[in-house]
């Protein structure tokens, strides 16, 4: 089945050993209950979910074990403009969210968990890594036991991190909790 612009895609609880590429604009994809897990299979050598459409919302999913040979696999690979992630768990992924450069784009992450994401092999992968976008806003989210990479790495013109819990815990080995290597406007509260 192919989603069309403006559709709402509902996913029933269950474990899905599959991946998805969402090309449609103004799309909402959400789990209909607890326990919607997408795991192990990546699309296009990029991630469990590859979003090329604009204005996409992803909610109430668990995305786990995103792995690709170049060690840059993502739970969500954002290639379109304007992504909202709400109530999503990212577990044991190389990257939780990896966003491609898109100078007018905004990525908003809220009420989400990033657990044991990250890896450093040829390059480092992180809980969240956004390239050159207009704005990254992360709120009411938890980063726990990130491995080797950073909890949040942002090259956005504006980075906002509000009311988040970021901790290595007993087994985390993150390089930085938050890294904003290009500077820009930064708000951390």
Coordinates of N, CA and C in Angstrom, one line a residue:
X1 N 0.8 -1.2 0.0 CA 0.0 0.0 0.0 C 0.9 1.2 0.0
X2 N 0.5 2.2 -0.8 CA 1.3 3.4 -0.9 C 0.5 4.6 -0.3
X3 N 1.1 5.3 0.7 CA 0.5 6.4 1.3 C 0.5 7.6 0.3
X4 N -0.5 8.4 0.4 CA -0.6 9.6 -0.4 C -0.5 10.9 0.5
X5 N -0.2 12.0 -0.2 CA -0.1 13.3 0.6 C -1.3 13.4 1.5
X6 N -1.1 13.8 2.7 CA -2.1 14.1 3.7 C -2.7 12.9 4.4
X7 N -2.2 11.7 4.1 CA -2.7 10.5 4.7 C -2.3 10.4 6.2
X8 N -3.1 9.5 6.9 CA -2.7 9.1 8.3 C -2.6 7.6 8.2
X9 N -1.4 7.2 8.5 CA -1.1 5.7 8.5 C -1.0 5.2 9.9
X10 N -1.9 4.3 10.3 CA -1.9 3.7 11.6 C -1.3 2.3 11.6
X11 N -0.4 2.0 12.6 CA 0.2 0.7 12.6 C -0.2 0.0 13.9
X12 N -0.7 -1.2 13.8 CA -1.2 -1.9 14.9 C -0.1 -2.5 15.8
X13 N -0.3 -2.7 17.1 CA 0.8 -3.3 17.9 C 1.3 -4.6 17.3
X14 N 2.6 -4.8 17.5 CA 3.3 -6.0 17.0 C 4.7 -5.7 16.7
X15 N 5.5 -6.7 16.4 CA 6.9 -6.5 16.0 C 7.0 -6.8 14.5
X16 N 7.6 -5.8 13.8 CA 7.7 -5.8 12.4 C 9.2 -5.8 12.0
X17 N 9.6 -6.9 11.4 CA 11.0 -7.0 10.9 C 11.0 -6.5 9.4
X18 N 10.8 -5.2 9.3 CA 10.7 -4.6 8.0 C 11.1 -3.1 8.1
X19 N 11.1 -2.4 7.0 CA 11.5 -1.0 7.0 C 10.5 -0.3 6.1
X20 N 10.6 1.0 6.1 CA 9.7 1.8 5.2 C 10.4 3.1 4.7
X21 N 9.9 3.5 3.5 CA 10.3 4.7 2.9 C 9.0 5.5 2.7
X22 N 9.0 6.7 3.4 CA 7.8 7.5 3.3 C 8.1 8.7 2.5
X23 N 7.5 8.7 1.3 CA 7.7 9.8 0.3 C 6.7 10.9 0.3
X24 N 5.5 10.6 0.9 CA 4.4 11.5 0.8 C 4.6 12.7 1.8
X25 N 3.9 13.8 1.4 CA 4.0 15.0 2.2 C 2.8 15.1 3.1
X26 N 2.9 15.9 4.2 CA 1.8 16.1 5.2 C 1.3 14.7 5.7
X27 N 2.2 13.8 6.0 CA 1.9 12.5 6.4 C 2.0 12.4 7.9
X28 N 1.1 11.6 8.5 CA 1.2 11.2 9.9 C 1.2 9.7 10.0
X29 N 2.3 9.2 10.7 CA 2.4 7.8 10.9 C 2.5 7.5 12.3
X30 N 1.6 6.6 12.8 CA 1.5 6.4 14.3 C 1.1 5.0 14.7
X31 N 1.7 4.6 15.8 CA 1.3 3.3 16.4 C -0.1 3.5 17.1
X32 N -0.9 2.5 17.0 CA -2.3 2.6 17.5 C -2.3 2.2 19.0
X33 N -1.3 1.6 19.5 CA -1.2 1.2 20.9 C 0.2 1.0 21.3
X34 N 0.4 0.5 22.5 CA 1.8 0.2 23.0 C 2.3 -1.0 22.3
X35 N 3.6 -1.0 22.1 CA 4.2 -2.2 21.5 C 4.2 -2.3 20.0
X36 N 4.4 -1.1 19.3 CA 4.6 -1.2 17.9 C 6.1 -1.0 17.7
X37 N 6.7 -2.1 17.3 CA 8.2 -2.2 17.2 C 8.5 -2.5 15.7
X38 N 9.4 -1.6 15.2 CA 10.0 -1.8 13.8 C 11.5 -2.1 14.1
X39 N 12.0 -3.2 13.6 CA 13.3 -3.6 14.0 C 14.1 -4.4 12.9
X40 N 15.4 -4.2 12.9 CA 16.4 -5.1 12.3 C 16.6 -4.9 10.8
X41 N 15.6 -4.5 10.0 CA 15.7 -4.4 8.5 C 15.8 -2.9 8.1
X42 N 16.8 -2.6 7.4 CA 16.9 -1.2 6.9 C 16.6 -1.0 5.4
X43 N 16.1 0.1 5.0 CA 15.8 0.5 3.6 C 16.9 1.3 3.1
X44 N 17.3 1.1 1.8 CA 18.2 2.0 1.1 C 19.6 2.1 1.7
X45 N 19.9 1.1 2.6 CA 21.2 1.2 3.3 C 21.3 2.4 4.3
X46 N 20.1 2.9 4.7 CA 20.0 4.2 5.5 C 19.4 4.0 6.9
X47 N 18.2 3.4 6.9 CA 17.5 3.3 8.2 C 16.3 2.4 8.2
X48 N 15.7 2.3 9.4 CA 14.5 1.5 9.5 C 13.3 2.3 8.8
X49 N 13.4 3.6 9.0 CA 12.4 4.5 8.4 C 13.2 5.6 7.7
X50 N 12.9 5.8 6.4 CA 13.5 6.8 5.6 C 12.4 7.8 5.2
X51 N 12.5 9.0 5.6 CA 11.5 10.0 5.3 C 12.0 11.0 4.3
X52 N 11.4 10.9 3.1 CA 11.8 11.9 2.0 C 10.7 12.9 1.8
X53 N 9.5 12.7 2.3 CA 8.4 13.6 2.2 C 8.6 14.8 3.2
X54 N 7.8 15.9 2.9 CA 7.9 17.1 3.8 C 6.7 17.1 4.7
X55 N 6.9 17.7 5.9 CA 5.9 17.9 6.9 C 5.3 16.5 7.4
X56 N 6.2 15.7 7.9 CA 5.8 14.3 8.3 C 5.9 14.3 9.8
X57 N 4.9 13.6 10.4 CA 4.9 13.4 11.9 C 4.9 11.9 12.1
X58 N 5.8 11.5 13.0 CA 5.9 10.1 13.4 C 5.7 10.0 14.9
X59 N 4.8 9.1 15.3 CA 4.4 9.0 16.7 C 4.1 7.6 17.2
X60 N 4.5 7.4 18.5 CA 4.1 6.1 19.2 C 4.7 4.9 18.6
X61 N 6.0 4.9 18.2 CA 6.6 3.7 17.7 C 7.9 3.4 18.5
X62 N 8.4 2.2 18.4 CA 9.7 1.8 18.9 C 10.5 1.4 17.7
X63 N 11.6 2.0 17.5 CA 12.5 1.8 16.4 C 13.8 1.2 16.9
X64 N 14.2 0.0 16.6 CA 15.3 -0.6 17.3 C 16.2 -1.4 16.3
X65 N 17.5 -1.4 16.7 CA 18.6 -2.1 16.0 C 18.7 -1.7 14.5
X66 N 18.7 -0.4 14.3 CA 19.1 0.0 12.9 C 20.6 -0.1 12.7
X67 N 20.9 -1.0 11.8 CA 22.4 -1.2 11.5 C 22.6 -1.3 10.0
X68 N 23.6 -0.6 9.5 CA 24.0 -0.6 8.1 C 25.5 -0.8 8.1
X69 N 26.1 -1.3 6.9 CA 27.5 -1.5 6.9 C 28.4 -0.3 7.2
X70 N 28.0 0.9 6.8 CA 28.9 2.1 7.1 C 28.7 2.6 8.5
X71 N 28.0 1.9 9.3 CA 27.8 2.2 10.8 C 27.0 3.5 11.0
X72 N 26.2 3.9 10.0 CA 25.4 5.2 10.1 C 23.9 4.9 9.9
X73 N 23.5 3.7 10.3 CA 22.1 3.4 10.2 C 21.3 4.2 11.2
X74 N 20.0 4.5 10.8 CA 19.2 5.4 11.7 C 17.8 4.7 11.9
X75 N 17.3 5.0 13.1 CA 15.9 4.7 13.4 C 15.1 5.4 12.4
X76 N 15.3 6.8 12.3 CA 14.7 7.6 11.3 C 15.8 8.4 10.5
X77 N 15.8 8.2 9.2 CA 16.6 9.0 8.4 C 15.8 10.1 7.7
X78 N 15.9 11.3 8.1 CA 15.1 12.5 7.7 C 15.8 13.1 6.5
X79 N 15.2 13.0 5.3 CA 15.7 13.7 4.1 C 14.8 14.7 3.5
X80 N 13.5 14.8 4.0 CA 12.6 15.8 3.6 C 12.7 17.0 4.5
X81 N 11.7 17.9 4.4 CA 11.7 19.1 5.2 C 10.6 19.0 6.2
X82 N 11.0 19.4 7.5 CA 10.0 19.5 8.6 C 9.5 18.1 9.1
X83 N 10.2 17.6 10.1 CA 9.8 16.3 10.7 C 9.5 16.6 12.2
X84 N 8.4 16.0 12.6 CA 8.0 16.0 14.0 C 8.0 14.5 14.5
X85 N 8.7 14.3 15.6 CA 8.8 13.0 16.2 C 8.2 13.1 17.6
X86 N 7.2 12.3 18.0 CA 6.5 12.4 19.3 C 6.3 11.0 19.9
X87 N 6.8 10.8 21.0 CA 6.6 9.5 21.7 C 7.2 8.3 21.0
X88 N 8.4 8.5 20.5 CA 9.1 7.4 19.8 C 10.3 6.9 20.6
X89 N 10.5 5.6 20.7 CA 11.6 5.1 21.4 C 12.6 4.6 20.4
X90 N 13.9 5.0 20.6 CA 15.0 4.6 19.7 C 15.9 3.7 20.6
X91 N 16.0 2.4 20.2 CA 16.8 1.5 21.1 C 17.9 0.8 20.3
X92 N 19.1 0.9 20.7 CA 20.2 0.1 20.1 C 20.4 0.4 18.6
X93 N 20.1 1.7 18.2 CA 20.4 2.1 16.8 C 21.8 2.6 16.7
X94 N 22.3 2.6 15.5 CA 23.6 3.4 15.3 C 23.3 4.9 15.5
X95 N 22.3 5.4 14.8 CA 21.8 6.8 15.1 C 20.3 6.6 15.4
X96 N 19.8 7.4 16.4 CA 18.4 7.4 16.6 C 17.7 8.1 15.4
X97 N 18.1 9.4 15.3 CA 17.6 10.2 14.2 C 18.8 10.8 13.5
X98 N 18.8 10.7 12.1 CA 19.9 11.3 11.3 C 19.2 12.2 10.3
X99 N 19.4 13.5 10.3 CA 18.8 14.4 9.4 C 19.8 15.0 8.4
X100 N 19.4 14.9 7.1 CA 20.3 15.4 6.0 C 20.2 16.9 6.0
X101 N 21.1 17.6 5.4 CA 21.1 19.1 5.2 C 19.8 19.5 4.5
X102 N 19.1 20.5 5.1 CA 17.9 21.1 4.5 C 17.7 22.4 5.1
X103 N 18.3 23.5 4.6 CA 18.4 24.8 5.2 C 17.1 25.4 5.8
X104 N 16.0 25.0 5.2 CA 14.7 25.6 5.7 C 14.0 24.6 6.6
X105 N 14.5 23.5 6.9 CA 13.8 22.5 7.7 C 13.9 22.7 9.2
X106 N 12.8 22.2 9.8 CA 12.8 22.1 11.3 C 12.5 20.7 11.7
X107 N 13.3 20.2 12.7 CA 13.1 18.9 13.3 C 12.7 19.1 14.7
X108 N 11.5 18.6 15.1 CA 11.0 18.7 16.5 C 10.9 17.3 17.1
X109 N 11.5 17.1 18.2 CA 11.5 15.8 18.9 C 10.9 16.1 20.3
X110 N 9.8 15.3 20.6 CA 9.3 15.5 22.0 C 8.8 14.2 22.6
X111 N 8.9 14.1 23.9 CA 8.5 12.9 24.6 C 9.0 11.6 24.1
X112 N 10.3 11.6 23.7 CA 10.9 10.4 23.1 C 12.1 9.9 23.9
X113 N 12.4 8.7 23.7 CA 13.6 8.0 24.4 C 14.6 7.5 23.5
X114 N 15.9 7.8 23.8 CA 17.0 7.3 23.0 C 17.9 6.5 24.0
X115 N 17.9 5.2 23.8 CA 18.6 4.3 24.7 C 19.6 3.4 23.9
X116 N 20.9 3.5 24.4 CA 22.0 2.7 23.9 C 22.2 2.9 22.4
X117 N 21.9 4.1 21.9 CA 22.2 4.5 20.5 C 23.6 5.0 20.4
X118 N 24.2 5.0 19.2 CA 25.5 5.5 19.0 C 26.5 4.5 18.7
X119 N 27.6 4.9 18.0 CA 28.7 4.0 17.7 C 29.8 4.8 17.0
X120 N 31.0 4.5 17.2 CA 32.1 5.1 16.5 C 32.9 4.1 15.8
X121 N 32.9 4.0 14.5 CA 33.7 3.1 13.7 C 34.4 4.0 12.7
X122 N 34.0 4.0 11.4 CA 34.6 4.9 10.4 C 34.3 6.3 10.8
X123 N 33.1 6.5 11.3 CA 32.7 7.8 11.7 C 31.8 7.6 12.9
X124 N 31.4 8.6 13.6 CA 30.5 8.5 14.8 C 29.1 8.6 14.5
X125 N 28.2 7.9 15.1 CA 26.8 8.0 15.1 C 26.3 8.4 16.5
X126 N 25.1 9.0 16.5 CA 24.6 9.6 17.8 C 23.2 9.3 18.1
X127 N 22.7 9.8 19.2 CA 21.3 9.7 19.5 C 20.5 10.5 18.5
X128 N 20.8 11.8 18.4 CA 20.3 12.6 17.3 C 21.4 13.3 16.6
X129 N 21.4 13.3 15.3 CA 22.4 14.1 14.5 C 21.7 14.8 13.4
X130 N 21.6 16.1 13.5 CA 21.0 16.9 12.4 C 22.1 17.7 11.8
X131 N 22.1 17.7 10.4 CA 23.1 18.5 9.6 C 22.5 19.9 9.5
X132 N 22.9 20.6 8.5 CA 22.6 22.0 8.4 C 21.1 22.2 8.1
X133 N 20.3 22.5 9.2 CA 18.9 22.7 9.1 C 18.6 24.1 9.8
X134 N 17.4 24.6 9.7 CA 17.1 25.9 10.3 C 17.0 25.7 11.8
X135 N 16.3 24.6 12.3 CA 16.0 24.6 13.7 C 15.8 23.1 14.2
X136 N 16.5 22.8 15.3 CA 16.3 21.5 16.0 C 15.7 21.9 17.4
X137 N 14.6 21.3 17.7 CA 14.0 21.5 19.1 C 13.8 20.1 19.6
X138 N 14.4 19.8 20.8 CA 14.2 18.6 21.5 C 13.6 18.9 22.9
X139 N 12.5 18.3 23.2 CA 11.9 18.7 24.5 C 11.3 17.4 25.1
X140 N 11.4 17.4 26.5 CA 10.8 16.3 27.3 C 11.2 15.0 26.8
X141 N 12.5 14.8 26.5 CA 13.0 13.5 26.0 C 14.1 13.0 26.9
X142 N 14.4 11.7 26.7 CA 15.4 11.1 27.6 C 16.5 10.4 26.7
X143 N 17.8 10.7 27.1 CA 18.9 10.1 26.4 C 19.7 9.3 27.5
X144 N 19.8 8.0 27.3 CA 20.4 7.1 28.3 C 21.3 6.1 27.7
X145 N 22.5 6.0 28.3 CA 23.5 5.1 27.9 C 23.9 5.1 26.4
X146 N 24.0 6.4 25.9 CA 24.5 6.6 24.6 C 25.9 6.1 24.5
X147 N 26.3 5.4 23.4 CA 27.6 4.8 23.2 C 28.5 5.6 22.2
X148 N 29.6 6.0 22.7 CA 30.7 6.6 22.0 C 30.3 7.9 21.3
X149 N 29.3 8.0 20.5 CA 28.9 9.3 19.9 C 28.3 10.2 20.9
X150 N 27.5 11.2 20.5 CA 26.9 12.2 21.3 C 25.5 11.9 21.5
X151 N 24.9 12.4 22.6 CA 23.5 12.3 22.8 C 22.8 13.1 21.7
X152 N 23.1 14.4 21.6 CA 22.6 15.3 20.6 C 23.8 15.9 19.9
X153 N 23.8 15.8 18.5 CA 24.8 16.6 17.7 C 24.0 17.4 16.7
X154 N 24.1 18.7 16.8 CA 23.3 19.6 16.0 C 24.2 20.6 15.2
X155 N 24.0 20.7 13.9 CA 24.6 21.7 13.1 C 23.5 22.7 12.6
X156 N 22.4 22.7 13.3 CA 21.3 23.6 13.0 C 21.6 25.0 13.3
X157 N 21.0 26.0 12.6 CA 21.2 27.4 12.8 C 20.7 27.7 14.2
X158 N 19.6 27.0 14.7 CA 19.1 27.2 16.0 C 18.9 25.9 16.7
X159 N 19.4 25.7 17.9 CA 19.3 24.4 18.6 C 18.6 24.7 19.9
X160 N 17.5 24.0 20.2 CA 16.8 24.2 21.5 C 16.7 22.8 22.2
X161 N 17.1 22.7 23.4 CA 17.0 21.5 24.2 C 16.3 21.9 25.5
X162 N 15.1 21.4 25.7 CA 14.3 21.9 26.8 C 13.8 20.7 27.6
X163 N 14.1 20.7 28.9 CA 13.5 19.7 29.9 C 13.8 18.3 29.4
X164 N 15.0 18.0 29.1 CA 15.5 16.7 28.8 C 16.3 16.0 29.8
X165 N 16.3 14.7 29.9 CA 17.2 14.0 30.8 C 18.2 13.3 30.0
X166 N 19.5 13.7 30.2 CA 20.6 13.2 29.4 C 21.6 12.6 30.3
X167 N 21.8 11.3 30.3 CA 22.7 10.7 31.3 C 23.4 9.5 30.7
X168 N 24.7 9.3 31.0 CA 25.4 8.1 30.5 C 25.0 6.9 31.3
X169 N 24.6 7.0 32.6 CA 24.3 5.9 33.4 C 25.5 5.0 33.6
X170 N 25.3 3.8 34.1 CA 26.4 2.9 34.4 C 27.2 2.4 33.1
X171 N 26.5 2.3 32.0 CA 27.1 1.7 30.8 C 27.3 2.7 29.6
X172 N 26.9 3.9 29.8 CA 27.0 4.9 28.7 C 28.5 5.3 28.5
X173 N 28.8 5.7 27.3 CA 30.2 6.1 27.0 C 30.2 7.3 26.0
X174 N 29.2 8.1 26.1 CA 29.1 9.2 25.1 C 30.3 10.1 25.1
X175 N 30.6 10.7 24.0 CA 31.7 11.7 23.9 C 31.2 13.0 24.5
X176 N 30.1 13.5 24.1 CA 29.5 14.7 24.6 C 28.0 14.4 24.8
X177 N 27.4 15.1 25.8 CA 26.0 15.0 26.0 C 25.3 15.8 24.9
X178 N 25.7 17.0 24.6 CA 25.2 17.9 23.5 C 26.4 18.5 22.9
X179 N 26.5 18.4 21.5 CA 27.5 19.0 20.7 C 26.9 19.9 19.7
X180 N 27.3 21.1 19.6 CA 26.8 22.1 18.6 C 28.1 22.7 17.9
X181 N 28.7 21.9 17.0 CA 30.0 22.3 16.5 C 30.0 23.5 15.6
X182 N 28.9 23.9 15.0 CA 28.8 25.0 14.2 C 28.3 26.3 14.9
X183 N 28.0 26.1 16.1 CA 27.5 27.3 16.9 C 26.1 27.6 16.5
X184 N 25.8 28.9 16.3 CA 24.4 29.3 16.0 C 23.7 29.7 17.3
X185 N 22.4 29.9 17.2 CA 21.6 30.2 18.4 C 21.4 28.9 19.2
X186 N 21.7 28.9 20.5 CA 21.5 27.7 21.3 C 20.8 28.1 22.6
X187 N 19.7 27.3 22.9 CA 19.0 27.4 24.1 C 19.0 26.0 24.7
X188 N 19.5 25.9 26.0 CA 19.5 24.6 26.7 C 18.9 25.0 28.1
X189 N 17.8 24.4 28.4 CA 17.2 24.6 29.7 C 16.7 23.3 30.3

